[in-house]
Short mmCIF file of C-alpha atoms in Angstrom, two decimals:
data_model
loop_
_atom_site.label_atom_id
_atom_site.label_comp_id
_atom_site.label_asym_id
_atom_site.label_seq_id
_atom_site.Cartn_x
_atom_site.Cartn_y
_atom_site.Cartn_z
CA UNK A 189 0.00 0.00 0.00
CA UNK A 190 2.85 2.31 0.84
CA UNK A 191 4.45 1.59 -2.55
CA UNK A 192 1.15 2.31 -4.33
CA UNK A 193 0.73 5.65 -2.49
CA UNK A 194 4.35 6.62 -3.28
CA UNK A 195 3.84 5.78 -7.00
CA UNK A 196 0.67 7.91 -7.13
CA UNK A 197 2.55 10.75 -5.38
CA UNK A 198 5.37 10.63 -7.97
CA UNK A 199 2.87 10.63 -10.84
CA UNK A 200 1.11 13.68 -9.35
CA UNK A 201 4.39 15.57 -9.01
CA UNK A 202 5.36 14.68 -12.57
CA UNK A 203 2.00 15.83 -13.93
CA UNK A 204 2.16 19.10 -12.01
CA UNK A 205 5.71 19.70 -13.21
CA UNK A 206 4.73 18.89 -16.79
CA UNK A 207 1.73 21.23 -16.60
CA UNK A 208 3.91 24.01 -15.19
CA UNK A 209 6.42 23.55 -18.01
CA UNK A 210 3.62 23.56 -20.56
CA UNK A 211 2.24 26.75 -19.01
CA UNK A 212 5.66 28.36 -19.15
CA UNK A 213 6.09 27.36 -22.76
CA UNK A 214 2.76 28.93 -23.58
CA UNK A 215 3.68 32.27 -21.93
CA UNK A 216 4.45 35.09 -24.35
CA UNK A 217 7.95 36.42 -24.87
CA UNK A 218 9.19 39.77 -26.12
CA UNK A 219 12.65 41.33 -26.38
CA UNK A 220 13.97 43.35 -23.45
CA UNK A 221 14.76 46.61 -25.23
CA UNK A 222 16.54 49.61 -23.71
CA UNK A 223 17.65 51.31 -26.90
CA UNK A 224 19.37 50.63 -30.18
CA UNK A 225 22.58 49.22 -31.56
CA UNK A 226 23.87 51.25 -34.49
CA UNK A 227 26.68 50.38 -36.88
CA UNK A 228 28.53 53.33 -38.41
CA UNK A 229 30.70 52.97 -41.49
CA UNK A 230 33.49 55.31 -40.45
CA UNK A 231 35.39 56.88 -43.30
CA UNK A 232 37.85 58.43 -40.84
CA UNK A 233 38.74 55.12 -39.21
CA UNK A 234 38.15 53.01 -42.35
CA UNK A 235 36.09 50.47 -40.41
CA UNK A 236 32.61 49.78 -39.09
CA UNK A 237 32.07 50.95 -35.52
CA UNK A 238 29.29 50.02 -33.14
CA UNK A 239 27.36 52.49 -30.99
CA UNK A 240 25.25 51.12 -28.12
CA UNK A 241 22.54 53.69 -27.47
CA UNK A 242 20.35 53.82 -24.36
CA UNK A 243 17.08 55.67 -24.88
CA UNK A 244 15.25 56.79 -21.72
CA UNK A 245 11.75 55.66 -20.79
CA UNK A 246 9.11 57.36 -22.89
CA UNK A 247 11.61 58.41 -25.56
CA UNK A 248 10.14 59.42 -28.91
CA UNK A 249 12.14 60.67 -31.87
CA UNK A 250 9.21 62.91 -32.76
CA UNK A 251 8.97 64.38 -29.26
CA UNK A 252 9.73 68.06 -28.75
CA UNK A 253 11.66 67.14 -25.59
CA UNK A 254 15.43 67.22 -26.08
CA UNK A 255 17.93 65.12 -24.17
CA UNK A 256 21.47 65.55 -22.84
CA UNK A 257 23.91 62.93 -24.11
CA UNK A 258 26.53 60.95 -22.22
CA UNK A 259 29.30 59.44 -24.35
CA UNK A 260 30.98 56.43 -22.76
CA UNK A 261 34.44 55.32 -23.87
CA UNK A 262 34.91 51.57 -23.37
CA UNK A 263 31.21 51.45 -24.28
CA UNK A 264 30.93 47.82 -25.40
CA UNK A 265 28.09 45.75 -23.93
CA UNK A 266 30.60 43.73 -21.89
CA UNK A 267 32.48 46.83 -20.70
CA UNK A 268 31.15 50.01 -19.08
CA UNK A 269 27.96 50.67 -21.05
CA UNK A 270 25.42 48.71 -19.02
CA UNK A 271 26.39 49.84 -15.54
CA UNK A 272 26.61 53.50 -16.60
CA UNK A 273 23.11 53.12 -18.05
CA UNK A 274 21.99 51.65 -14.72
CA UNK A 275 23.33 54.68 -12.85
CA UNK A 276 21.64 57.06 -15.31
CA UNK A 277 18.31 55.27 -14.93
CA UNK A 278 18.59 55.33 -11.12
CA UNK A 279 19.57 58.99 -10.94
CA UNK A 280 16.75 59.89 -13.31
CA UNK A 281 14.31 57.98 -11.11
CA UNK A 282 15.46 59.06 -7.64
CA UNK A 283 17.54 62.20 -8.12
CA UNK A 284 17.29 65.40 -10.17
CA UNK A 285 18.99 64.00 -13.25
CA UNK A 286 17.04 64.71 -16.45
CA UNK A 287 16.21 61.92 -18.85
CA UNK A 288 19.42 61.32 -20.76
CA UNK A 289 20.64 59.43 -23.82
CA UNK A 290 23.74 57.28 -23.29
CA UNK A 291 26.02 56.45 -26.21
CA UNK A 292 28.47 53.65 -25.61
CA UNK A 293 31.28 53.55 -28.16
CA UNK A 294 32.22 49.91 -28.54
CA UNK A 295 35.91 49.10 -28.74
CA UNK A 296 37.92 47.43 -31.45
CA UNK A 297 41.43 48.37 -30.32
CA UNK A 298 41.39 50.76 -27.37
CA UNK A 299 45.19 50.87 -27.12
CA UNK A 300 45.28 52.19 -30.68
CA UNK A 301 42.36 54.60 -30.37
CA UNK A 302 43.01 56.08 -26.92
CA UNK A 303 46.73 56.88 -27.21
CA UNK A 304 48.71 59.53 -29.05
CA UNK A 305 52.05 58.67 -30.74
CA UNK A 306 55.09 58.06 -28.56
CA UNK A 307 58.80 57.94 -29.28
CA UNK A 308 59.40 55.66 -26.29
CA UNK A 309 60.87 52.48 -27.76
CA UNK A 310 59.64 50.19 -25.01
CA UNK A 311 56.07 51.48 -25.25
CA UNK A 312 56.14 51.10 -29.03
CA UNK A 313 57.37 47.54 -28.61
CA UNK A 314 54.88 46.64 -25.87
CA UNK A 315 51.95 48.36 -27.62
CA UNK A 316 52.64 48.09 -31.36
CA UNK A 317 49.22 49.35 -32.56
CA UNK A 318 49.12 52.54 -30.49
CA UNK A 319 49.16 56.18 -31.50
CA UNK A 320 45.90 56.83 -33.40
CA UNK A 321 44.00 59.03 -30.93
CA UNK A 322 43.90 61.96 -33.36
CA UNK A 323 41.84 59.92 -35.82
CA UNK A 324 39.58 58.68 -33.05
CA UNK A 325 38.96 62.22 -31.79
CA UNK A 326 38.08 63.24 -35.35
CA UNK A 327 35.73 60.26 -35.46
CA UNK A 328 33.98 61.49 -32.31
CA UNK A 329 33.77 65.08 -33.54
CA UNK A 330 32.94 64.60 -37.21
CA UNK A 331 31.02 61.33 -37.31
CA UNK A 332 29.66 60.20 -33.93
CA UNK A 333 28.35 63.49 -32.55
CA UNK A 334 26.85 64.62 -35.89
CA UNK A 335 25.12 61.24 -36.26
CA UNK A 336 23.63 61.41 -32.76
CA UNK A 337 22.52 65.04 -33.20
CA UNK A 338 20.95 64.29 -36.59
CA UNK A 339 19.04 61.21 -35.45
CA UNK A 340 18.02 62.01 -31.88
CA UNK A 341 16.63 65.17 -30.23
CA UNK A 342 19.60 66.42 -28.21
CA UNK A 343 20.51 69.43 -26.10
CA UNK A 344 23.94 71.06 -26.09
CA UNK A 345 24.93 69.16 -22.94
CA UNK A 346 27.51 66.52 -23.87
CA UNK A 347 29.34 64.49 -21.22
CA UNK A 348 32.38 62.27 -21.79
CA UNK A 349 33.28 59.42 -19.42
CA UNK A 350 36.64 57.68 -19.68
CA UNK A 351 38.76 55.55 -17.37
CA UNK A 352 42.42 54.49 -17.55
CA UNK A 353 43.44 54.79 -21.22
CA UNK A 354 39.96 56.24 -21.74
CA UNK A 355 40.85 58.83 -19.10
CA UNK A 356 44.04 59.60 -21.01
CA UNK A 357 41.99 60.22 -24.15
CA UNK A 358 39.45 62.34 -22.25
CA UNK A 359 42.32 64.46 -20.91
CA UNK A 360 43.78 64.85 -24.40
CA UNK A 361 40.40 66.01 -25.73
CA UNK A 362 40.01 68.46 -22.84
CA UNK A 363 43.46 69.92 -23.56
CA UNK A 364 43.19 70.03 -27.33
CA UNK A 365 39.46 70.37 -28.13
CA UNK A 366 37.75 71.39 -24.88
CA UNK A 367 34.52 72.50 -26.58
CA UNK A 368 33.84 69.00 -27.85
CA UNK A 369 32.13 68.18 -24.54
CA UNK A 370 30.59 70.24 -21.76
CA UNK A 371 31.36 67.78 -18.94
CA UNK A 372 34.33 65.48 -18.51
CA UNK A 373 34.49 62.62 -16.02
CA UNK A 374 38.15 61.59 -16.08
CA UNK A 375 38.79 58.51 -13.96
CA UNK A 376 42.24 57.10 -13.13
CA UNK A 377 43.78 58.54 -16.31
CA UNK A 378 46.84 56.73 -17.68
CA UNK A 379 48.91 59.90 -17.76
CA UNK A 380 52.09 57.84 -17.48
CA UNK A 381 51.77 57.36 -21.25
CA UNK A 382 54.72 58.75 -23.24
CA UNK A 383 56.62 59.61 -20.05
CA UNK A 384 53.87 61.95 -18.82
CA UNK A 385 54.23 64.24 -21.83
CA UNK A 386 50.57 65.31 -21.65
CA UNK A 387 51.11 66.57 -18.11
CA UNK A 388 54.41 68.19 -19.01
CA UNK A 389 52.76 70.09 -21.87
CA UNK A 390 49.57 70.86 -19.95
CA UNK A 391 50.27 74.56 -19.43
CA UNK A 392 50.94 75.00 -23.14
CA UNK A 393 47.66 73.28 -24.06
CA UNK A 394 45.67 75.19 -21.46
CA UNK A 395 47.23 78.47 -22.53
CA UNK A 396 46.11 77.90 -26.11
CA UNK A 397 42.44 78.32 -25.14
CA UNK A 398 41.08 81.65 -24.01
CA UNK A 399 37.93 79.96 -22.73
CA UNK A 400 37.29 76.43 -21.53
CA UNK A 401 33.60 76.28 -20.56
CA UNK A 402 33.55 72.82 -19.06
CA UNK A 403 32.80 71.04 -15.81
CA UNK A 404 35.62 68.59 -15.11
CA UNK A 405 35.63 65.79 -12.56
CA UNK A 406 38.90 63.96 -11.91
CA UNK A 407 38.76 60.81 -9.78
CA UNK A 408 41.29 58.27 -8.55
CA UNK A 409 41.33 55.51 -5.95
CA UNK A 410 44.07 53.64 -4.13
CA UNK A 411 45.87 52.75 -7.36
CA UNK A 412 49.54 53.21 -6.62
CA UNK A 413 51.83 56.20 -6.23
CA UNK A 414 52.18 56.98 -9.92
CA UNK A 415 48.50 57.03 -10.89
CA UNK A 416 47.45 58.86 -7.73
CA UNK A 417 50.17 61.49 -8.13
CA UNK A 418 49.34 62.05 -11.80
CA UNK A 419 45.61 62.42 -11.18
CA UNK A 420 46.24 64.92 -8.39
CA UNK A 421 48.69 66.80 -10.61
CA UNK A 422 46.11 67.01 -13.39
CA UNK A 423 43.56 68.38 -10.94
CA UNK A 424 46.01 70.98 -9.64
CA UNK A 425 46.92 72.08 -13.17
CA UNK A 426 43.25 72.56 -14.04
CA UNK A 427 42.53 74.31 -10.76
CA UNK A 428 45.40 76.76 -11.30
CA UNK A 429 44.70 77.29 -15.01
CA UNK A 430 43.06 80.66 -14.45
CA UNK A 431 40.07 79.73 -16.60
CA UNK A 432 37.05 81.31 -14.85
CA UNK A 433 34.52 79.12 -16.65
CA UNK A 434 36.35 75.85 -16.03
CA UNK A 435 34.87 74.16 -12.97
CA UNK A 436 36.87 71.39 -11.30
CA UNK A 437 36.04 68.72 -8.72
CA UNK A 438 38.68 66.26 -7.54
CA UNK A 439 37.56 63.00 -5.95
CA UNK A 440 39.98 60.75 -4.08
CA UNK A 441 38.27 57.46 -3.21
CA UNK A 442 40.72 55.50 -1.05
CA UNK A 443 38.43 52.46 -0.71
CA UNK A 444 38.37 51.89 -4.48
CA UNK A 445 40.94 50.22 -6.73
CA UNK A 446 41.45 50.25 -10.50
CA UNK A 447 38.71 47.66 -10.97
CA UNK A 448 36.05 49.35 -8.81
CA UNK A 449 36.80 53.05 -9.22
CA UNK A 450 34.73 53.85 -12.31
CA UNK A 451 31.29 52.87 -11.07
CA UNK A 452 31.73 54.50 -7.66
CA UNK A 453 33.27 57.68 -9.02
CA UNK A 454 30.51 58.17 -11.60
CA UNK A 455 27.95 57.57 -8.85
CA UNK A 456 29.64 60.21 -6.67
CA UNK A 457 29.90 62.70 -9.54
CA UNK A 458 26.22 62.26 -10.34
CA UNK A 459 25.44 62.95 -6.68
CA UNK A 460 27.29 66.25 -6.96
CA UNK A 461 25.55 67.16 -10.21
CA UNK A 462 22.03 65.97 -9.40
CA UNK A 463 20.99 66.21 -5.72
CA UNK A 464 18.19 64.17 -4.18
CA UNK A 465 14.76 64.74 -5.69
CA UNK A 466 12.53 66.21 -3.00
CA UNK A 467 8.90 65.11 -3.19
#
């Protein structure tokens, strides 16, 4: 009798499980969509480049509402794009951040695209593809931004986020073409590149611009003497530049390392920019 009861019990479990699976199979599915993936045929870079684009809730291309844009270097789906989007969505929901478009620029060869030429033999040997940042900056200025502005309703607010070699590139853009973006979040910049030549020539670059209307945030964690010193030096150079419309915030986050610094620093910068939304 016990065996019979146990057999009936097993059959009942199997039937319930089968019915549940059938019910699940019959449930509808739809894609989880947060934006668009765009492929650009870049004439400047002579290659196809991918843009991952987050579009905020309620976005309509025909809407009269215009959106600020955040450009994320290292913007591949498996890099920094998704967690920056998560921060933007949270700060839009809970803080005073406006609805914002996020453009993640997917990488092909970041060592090539984010570095300027060097004469250092060891660097050239260790990083044989490097030195094409000028082309990449032209790509941002002449192809990426015009495409975004032509296809999406945008404001004049343009933020650039870059870490490590991306921070090096963001610093180079700030020094050479500061009007390309209105906000710069420069995290743990690899200013050691080319024996710190960008830092050594900083006063020359800064002196070449009568106005630098930008809000700049420089962040670094506990990442070793060299990187910490260079980030602090960059902040001091910007602070002492004498540019009245250049606003600087320096964030030292001692609890963060090179792996964790980007997410936390962007979170902290957004807190400075967009305070809590009072009900």
